[in-house]
Amino acid sequence: MPNKKPKSVKKLTEQENRLSQLEDEVLRLKIENEALKLLASIQQRTDNSQK
C-alpha cells in the first residue's frame, strides 16, 4: 500500500480565524432561532386548542 502524505493544514491568520468563529456563531444562532420559532409555534397551537 503506498504511503499517503498527510494533508497540509493551512495556518489561518488571526482575522481568518475570527471570521470563521463568527460564521460558526451566526449559523448556530440561526439554527437556535428557528428551533425557538418552532417551539413557540407548537406552544401557541397547544394554548389555542385548550381555549
mmCIF file of C-alpha atoms in Angstrom, residues 10-36:
data_model
loop_
_atom_site.group_PDB
_atom_site.id
_atom_site.type_symbol
_atom_site.label_atom_id
_atom_site.label_comp_id
_atom_site.label_asym_id
_atom_site.label_seq_id
_atom_site.Cartn_x
_atom_site.Cartn_y
_atom_site.Cartn_z
ATOM 1 C CA LYS A 10 -3.353 25.819 6.155
ATOM 2 C CA LYS A 11 -2.483 28.098 9.038
ATOM 3 C CA LEU A 12 -5.239 30.658 9.332
ATOM 4 C CA THR A 13 -4.447 34.227 10.111
ATOM 5 C CA GLU A 14 -5.921 35.747 13.242
ATOM 6 C CA GLN A 15 -8.516 37.592 11.145
ATOM 7 C CA GLU A 16 -9.464 34.464 9.193
ATOM 8 C CA ASN A 17 -9.779 32.519 12.425
ATOM 9 C CA ARG A 18 -12.027 35.197 13.961
ATOM 10 C CA LEU A 19 -14.139 35.307 10.802
ATOM 11 C CA SER A 20 -14.541 31.538 10.901
ATOM 12 C CA GLN A 21 -15.613 31.703 14.556
ATOM 13 C CA LEU A 22 -18.150 34.431 13.785
ATOM 14 C CA GLU A 23 -19.568 32.489 10.832
ATOM 15 C CA ASP A 24 -19.968 29.440 13.075
ATOM 16 C CA GLU A 25 -21.692 31.574 15.711
ATOM 17 C CA VAL A 26 -24.079 33.077 13.132
ATOM 18 C CA LEU A 27 -25.029 29.608 11.903
ATOM 19 C CA ARG A 28 -25.559 28.370 15.475
ATOM 20 C CA LEU A 29 -27.767 31.379 16.259
ATOM 21 C CA LYS A 30 -29.825 30.924 13.075
ATOM 22 C CA ILE A 31 -30.451 27.278 13.974
ATOM 23 C CA GLU A 32 -31.328 28.196 17.559
ATOM 24 C CA ASN A 33 -33.676 30.929 16.325
ATOM 25 C CA GLU A 34 -35.512 28.511 14.012
ATOM 26 C CA ALA A 35 -35.829 25.969 16.815
ATOM 27 C CA LEU A 36 -37.269 28.609 19.149
#
